[in-house]
Amino acid sequence: MNNSDNRKLKSPIQHEYDGMAKEYDKRWQKYISKSASETLKRINLAGANEILDVGCGTGELLYVIHQQNPDIQLKGIDISPEMLKVAESKLGSAAELQVGAASALPFDTNSIDMVMTISSFHYWPEPESCLTELRRVLKPGGRLIITDWCDDYLICKICDIFLRIFNNAHYKTYSLSDCKSLLRNSGFLDIQSEKYKIDFIWGLMTISACKSYE
């Protein structure tokens, strides 16, 4: 199989991120560091013995969590093998990394204390199906944390329109209320949320939601 054939078999997301993996941290370091730190400011990791990062990319979030909480068992999954190679070089044995997608997680039902995803949600073409899958792997009472671009901010709205036209990997950027509705429709409870800017123009939202104990 030649390189052209191989590229055709890749999803647009995998193709995009495999191609930028080696330069990703250098190019986006300020954004990925800020989005990870701002997310962790807004959540409580107490009681989370095991955390799964869906769309973990180069592993920045897992790296920061490990530095602050070395006893937490960390797992990461990403659709891009090349991004995971970078994550593995950064994390070593601190995290268990696998190739995979949010739509079909290779984990047992009721097995994970906390699932997190940062800047990945806007790539998911079937968000409710993916959220249902994330809820499946969470333990009863476990929490899902989503941080993503927020369509309530003008710059994110403009980028969403542009990317839907010119970038096949991008699916949709959501408003805070739309994202909360998706979570409710997927069976999540106790939804807490905040939207905020990480610089003068770019806006994010962080949402925490709970799987029921039943």
XYZ file of N, CA and C in Angstrom, residues 19-174:
468
model
N -0.225 14.582 10.978
C 0.654 15.473 10.236
C 1.285 16.572 11.063
N 0.610 17.010 12.109
C 1.135 18.119 12.910
C 1.737 17.675 14.245
N 1.762 16.375 14.508
C 2.130 15.881 15.838
C 3.501 16.357 16.306
N 4.503 16.287 15.441
C 5.870 16.615 15.859
C 6.019 18.074 16.249
N 5.232 18.954 15.651
C 5.341 20.389 15.928
C 4.211 20.916 16.807
N 3.299 20.024 17.203
C 2.078 20.483 17.872
C 2.363 21.218 19.176
N 3.153 20.632 20.054
C 3.426 21.275 21.342
C 4.111 22.621 21.164
N 5.058 22.683 20.256
C 5.777 23.930 20.018
C 4.833 25.008 19.483
N 3.962 24.625 18.573
C 3.068 25.590 17.926
C 1.959 26.063 18.855
N 1.415 25.146 19.685
C 0.230 25.451 20.480
C 0.479 25.398 21.991
N 1.743 25.511 22.413
C 2.066 25.322 23.823
C 1.289 26.258 24.744
N 1.183 27.512 24.382
C 0.473 28.464 25.240
C -0.988 28.055 25.408
N -1.629 27.664 24.319
C -3.041 27.284 24.386
C -3.247 26.003 25.185
N -2.464 24.962 24.908
C -2.704 23.690 25.588
C -2.364 23.778 27.075
N -1.342 24.568 27.408
C -1.003 24.737 28.829
C -2.095 25.508 29.558
N -2.591 26.560 28.917
C -3.618 27.393 29.542
C -4.938 26.636 29.670
N -5.327 25.913 28.648
C -6.600 25.186 28.712
C -6.543 24.084 29.768
N -5.387 23.439 29.923
C -5.244 22.414 30.958
C -5.294 23.030 32.348
N -4.542 24.109 32.555
C -4.490 24.721 33.890
C -5.826 25.338 34.279
N -6.511 25.975 33.331
C -7.802 26.588 33.639
C -8.860 25.524 33.931
N -8.771 24.389 33.251
C -9.695 23.289 33.543
C -9.475 22.768 34.956
N -8.231 22.521 35.315
C -7.923 21.950 36.626
C -8.251 22.906 37.766
N -8.243 24.209 37.492
C -8.654 25.188 38.508
C -10.126 25.025 38.879
N -10.902 24.523 37.950
C -12.360 24.522 38.090
C -12.947 23.180 38.518
N -12.114 22.208 38.769
C -12.638 20.892 39.137
C -11.936 20.370 40.381
N -12.528 19.351 40.974
C -11.983 18.717 42.172
C -11.624 17.270 41.836
N -10.356 16.930 41.967
C -9.905 15.582 41.650
C -9.977 14.633 42.843
N -10.434 15.136 43.978
C -10.510 14.293 45.176
C -11.397 13.074 44.918
N -10.915 11.917 45.275
C -11.678 10.689 45.087
C -11.525 10.058 43.718
N -10.825 10.736 42.813
C -10.605 10.189 41.470
C -9.308 9.389 41.470
N -9.420 8.094 41.655
C -8.234 7.235 41.655
C -7.775 6.885 40.247
N -8.687 7.019 39.285
C -8.369 6.698 37.900
C -9.038 7.719 36.990
N -8.255 8.326 36.102
C -8.758 9.350 35.188
C -8.438 8.944 33.754
N -9.432 9.064 32.888
C -9.273 8.824 31.458
C -9.394 10.147 30.717
N -8.397 10.457 29.881
C -8.432 11.636 29.021
C -8.757 11.175 27.600
N -9.916 11.587 27.105
C -10.373 11.208 25.765
C -9.959 12.302 24.780
N -9.203 11.916 23.755
C -8.608 12.906 22.869
C -7.413 13.539 23.541
N -6.563 12.707 24.123
C -5.483 13.213 24.987
C -4.368 13.896 24.216
N -4.307 13.710 22.893
C -3.304 14.399 22.099
C -1.886 14.077 22.540
N -1.098 15.115 22.768
C 0.299 14.935 23.173
C 0.454 14.754 24.678
N -0.658 14.618 25.392
C -0.600 14.238 26.797
C -0.371 15.353 27.792
N -0.590 16.598 27.389
C -0.302 17.718 28.293
C -1.140 17.664 29.560
N -2.446 17.421 29.430
C -3.308 17.366 30.610
C -2.874 16.241 31.541
N -2.609 15.071 30.998
C -2.176 13.943 31.816
C -0.852 14.248 32.504
N 0.034 14.925 31.800
C 1.333 15.289 32.374
C 1.161 16.213 33.574
N 0.313 17.227 33.427
C 0.091 18.177 34.524
C -0.555 17.475 35.717
N -1.549 16.632 35.446
C -2.194 15.899 36.540
C -1.179 15.023 37.266
N -0.320 14.347 36.513
C 0.681 13.470 37.137
C 1.656 14.264 38.003
N 2.049 15.441 37.540
C 2.963 16.265 38.329
C 2.342 16.680 39.656
N 1.046 16.938 39.642
C 0.358 17.404 40.851
C -0.195 16.260 41.697
N -0.507 15.139 41.054
C -1.156 14.010 41.746
C -0.554 12.694 41.251
N 0.675 12.382 41.649
C 1.369 11.215 41.090
C 0.736 9.870 41.420
N -0.165 9.827 42.396
C -0.782 8.551 42.775
C -2.013 8.200 41.940
N -2.522 9.167 41.160
C -3.697 8.888 40.327
C -3.287 8.033 39.130
N -4.056 6.984 38.867
C -3.819 6.137 37.697
C -4.393 6.834 36.467
N -3.564 7.016 35.448
C -3.946 7.811 34.285
C -4.036 6.953 33.032
N -5.061 7.234 32.232
C -5.243 6.587 30.938
C -5.520 7.670 29.899
N -5.066 7.432 28.684
C -5.334 8.367 27.603
C -5.658 7.637 26.319
N -6.565 8.205 25.553
C -6.940 7.617 24.266
C -6.994 8.731 23.225
N -6.510 8.432 22.032
C -6.525 9.426 20.963
C -6.581 8.702 19.624
N -7.160 9.363 18.641
C -7.316 8.757 17.321
C -6.026 8.816 16.510
N -5.068 9.641 16.952
C -3.829 9.843 16.207
C -2.658 9.087 16.837
N -2.142 8.054 16.184
C -0.976 7.348 16.715
C 0.248 8.245 16.853
N 0.396 9.209 15.952
C 1.569 10.082 16.008
C 1.508 11.028 17.209
N 0.322 11.516 17.541
C 0.176 12.346 18.745
C 0.485 11.515 19.991
N 0.069 10.262 19.990
C 0.326 9.395 21.139
C 1.813 9.092 21.303
N 2.558 9.055 20.211
C 4.007 8.874 20.319
C 4.635 10.031 21.087
N 4.171 11.237 20.820
C 4.667 12.406 21.552
C 4.261 12.311 23.018
N 3.006 11.921 23.260
C 2.529 11.774 24.637
C 3.344 10.736 25.399
N 3.661 9.647 24.745
C 4.439 8.584 25.396
C 5.839 9.066 25.759
N 6.448 9.872 24.897
C 7.776 10.403 25.198
C 7.735 11.368 26.375
N 6.598 12.012 26.563
C 6.426 12.974 27.653
C 6.074 12.281 28.969
N 5.271 11.239 28.886
C 4.699 10.621 30.080
C 5.423 9.358 30.534
N 6.087 8.664 29.618
C 6.727 7.409 29.985
C 5.708 6.413 30.507
N 5.991 5.866 31.680
C 5.098 4.868 32.280
C 4.027 5.489 33.169
N 3.919 6.820 33.164
C 2.961 7.498 34.051
C 1.522 7.352 33.588
N 1.303 6.952 32.333
C -0.060 6.818 31.806
C -0.132 5.647 30.837
N -1.296 5.024 30.789
C -1.579 3.957 29.826
C -2.258 4.590 28.619
N -1.609 4.530 27.463
C -2.092 5.213 26.266
C -2.529 4.204 25.210
N -3.646 4.514 24.534
C -4.170 3.634 23.491
C -4.721 4.453 22.334
N -4.628 3.894 21.137
C -5.295 4.480 19.978
C -6.773 4.110 20.036
N -7.637 5.092 19.832
C -9.068 4.824 19.849
C -9.863 6.103 19.769
N -11.187 5.959 19.750
C -12.083 7.100 19.574
C -13.140 7.134 20.663
N -13.722 8.312 20.861
C -14.753 8.493 21.888
C -15.991 7.656 21.610
N -16.203 7.291 20.376
C -17.410 6.546 20.001
C -17.363 5.072 20.383
N -16.168 4.557 20.688
C -16.029 3.129 21.035
C -14.835 2.961 21.962
N -15.039 3.214 23.238
C -13.941 3.186 24.200
C -13.590 1.747 24.587
N -12.304 1.412 24.608
C -11.884 0.044 24.934
C -11.747 -0.179 26.439
N -12.800 0.177 27.176
C -12.780 0.049 28.632
C -14.088 -0.576 29.108
N -14.013 -1.237 30.251
C -15.187 -1.902 30.802
C -16.232 -0.901 31.278
N -17.468 -1.324 31.308
C -18.558 -0.530 31.866
C -18.330 -0.316 33.364
N -18.653 0.899 33.830
C -18.543 1.238 35.260
C -17.127 1.037 35.802
N -16.119 1.500 35.051
C -14.735 1.210 35.438
C -13.865 2.428 35.724
N -14.300 3.637 35.343
C -13.447 4.827 35.433
C -14.061 5.843 36.392
N -13.241 6.429 37.264
C -13.732 7.425 38.223
C -14.071 8.759 37.563
N -13.207 9.200 36.650
C -13.406 10.496 35.997
C -12.948 10.411 34.546
N -13.768 10.943 33.652
C -13.417 11.061 32.239
C -13.294 12.542 31.914
N -12.206 12.904 31.239
C -11.978 14.294 30.859
C -11.733 14.376 29.356
N -12.077 15.509 28.779
C -11.747 15.763 27.387
C -11.592 17.265 27.191
N -10.492 17.661 26.607
C -10.194 19.078 26.386
C -9.963 19.319 24.892
N -10.698 20.266 24.341
C -10.535 20.697 22.945
C -10.675 19.543 21.956
N -11.548 18.614 22.286
C -11.805 17.470 21.412
C -13.271 17.378 21.007
N -14.152 17.883 21.853
C -15.587 17.693 21.681
C -16.098 18.229 20.345
N -15.519 19.317 19.848
C -16.013 19.906 18.601
C -15.651 19.069 17.366
N -14.901 17.989 17.552
C -14.584 17.087 16.444
C -15.539 15.898 16.349
N -16.401 15.714 17.331
C -17.209 14.490 17.400
C -18.472 14.626 16.557
N -18.608 13.860 15.463
C -19.770 14.007 14.573
C -21.070 13.466 15.160
N -20.985 12.605 16.161
C -22.186 12.080 16.824
C -22.043 12.309 18.333
N -22.201 13.556 18.775
C -21.882 13.891 20.168
C -22.693 13.135 21.207
N -23.994 12.952 20.983
C -24.804 12.260 21.991
C -24.405 10.792 22.106
N -24.101 10.167 20.986
C -23.641 8.782 21.018
C -22.320 8.666 21.772
N -21.420 9.610 21.525
C -20.129 9.603 22.225
C -20.311 9.864 23.716
N -21.186 10.795 24.075
C -21.434 11.075 25.488
C -22.021 9.857 26.194
N -22.895 9.147 25.516
C -23.453 7.919 26.087
C -22.356 6.884 26.318
N -21.397 6.814 25.414
C -20.271 5.893 25.568
C -19.369 6.309 26.736
N -19.146 7.603 26.892
C -18.363 8.084 28.033
C -19.072 7.776 29.347
N -20.391 7.944 29.353
C -21.165 7.630 30.560
C -21.091 6.140 30.873
N -21.056 5.323 29.851
C -20.982 3.872 30.064
C -19.755 3.478 30.883
N -18.596 4.040 30.555
C -17.358 3.608 31.223
C -17.184 4.234 32.601
N -17.917 5.315 32.881
C -17.827 5.938 34.203
C -18.438 5.039 35.273
N -17.820 5.052 36.437
C -18.420 4.388 37.588
C -19.669 5.157 38.016
N -20.625 4.513 38.675
C -21.756 5.253 39.247
C -21.250 6.376 40.151
N -21.742 7.584 39.917
C -21.268 8.741 40.658
C -20.024 9.377 40.082
N -19.456 8.773 39.035
C -18.270 9.335 38.390
C -18.601 10.603 37.623
N -17.571 11.383 37.338
C -17.805 12.681 36.694
C -17.123 12.761 35.332
N -17.822 13.454 34.434
C -17.294 13.803 33.121
C -16.949 15.285 33.126
N -15.758 15.618 32.632
C -15.319 17.005 32.521
C -15.060 17.310 31.049
N -15.742 18.313 30.526
C -15.531 18.758 29.148
C -15.052 20.201 29.169
N -13.918 20.450 28.541
C -13.497 21.819 28.243
C -13.381 21.939 26.731
N -14.017 22.963 26.175
C -13.978 23.107 24.724
C -14.234 24.562 24.347
N -14.015 24.831 23.057
C -14.330 26.156 22.535
C -15.799 26.457 22.786
N -16.098 27.718 23.056
C -17.470 28.104 23.399
C -18.033 29.047 22.348
N -19.106 28.626 21.711
C -19.717 29.378 20.619
C -20.398 30.663 21.093
N -20.490 30.857 22.404
C -21.034 32.111 22.921
C -20.087 33.281 22.681
N -18.832 32.999 22.384
C -17.851 34.044 22.088
C -17.746 34.227 20.580
N -17.700 35.476 20.133
C -17.748 35.796 18.707
C -16.622 35.130 17.928
N -15.400 35.152 18.467
C -14.273 34.585 17.734
C -14.464 33.086 17.503
N -15.032 32.403 18.496
C -15.280 30.960 18.345
C -16.381 30.710 17.325
N -17.386 31.577 17.331
C -18.477 31.445 16.353
C -17.949 31.620 14.925
N -17.083 32.617 14.736
C -16.501 32.863 13.415
C -15.627 31.688 12.984
N -14.801 31.198 13.905
C -13.940 30.049 13.593
C -14.762 28.817 13.246
N -15.874 28.629 13.947
C -16.741 27.483 13.679
C -17.260 27.530 12.246
N -17.734 28.685 11.825
C -18.251 28.840 10.458
C -17.150 28.564 9.437
N -15.978 29.143 9.673
C -14.848 28.976 8.757
C -14.422 27.512 8.666
N -14.272 26.869 9.818
C -13.775 25.495 9.836
C -14.781 24.510 9.249
N -16.071 24.765 9.438
C -17.073 23.869 8.844
C -16.984 23.872 7.315
N -16.549 24.993 6.760
C -16.432 25.110 5.305
C -15.114 24.528 4.802
N -14.024 24.809 5.526
C -12.694 24.533 4.989
C -11.935 23.394 5.677
N -12.461 22.833 6.745
C -11.731 21.797 7.481
C -12.641 20.589 7.711
N -12.366 19.502 7.031
C -13.218 18.313 7.130
C -13.165 17.651 8.499
N -12.117 17.931 9.269
C -11.996 17.313 10.594
C -12.954 17.944 11.600
N -13.233 19.213 11.437
C -14.075 19.945 12.387
C -15.549 19.593 12.183
N -16.286 19.438 13.292
C -17.720 19.153 13.184
C -18.567 20.340 13.617
N -18.490 20.750 14.905
C -19.354 21.829 15.376
C -18.857 22.358 16.717
N -18.905 23.677 16.861
C -18.641 24.317 18.147
C -19.980 24.649 18.800
N -20.086 24.424 20.105
C -21.364 24.548 20.806
C -21.391 25.744 21.749
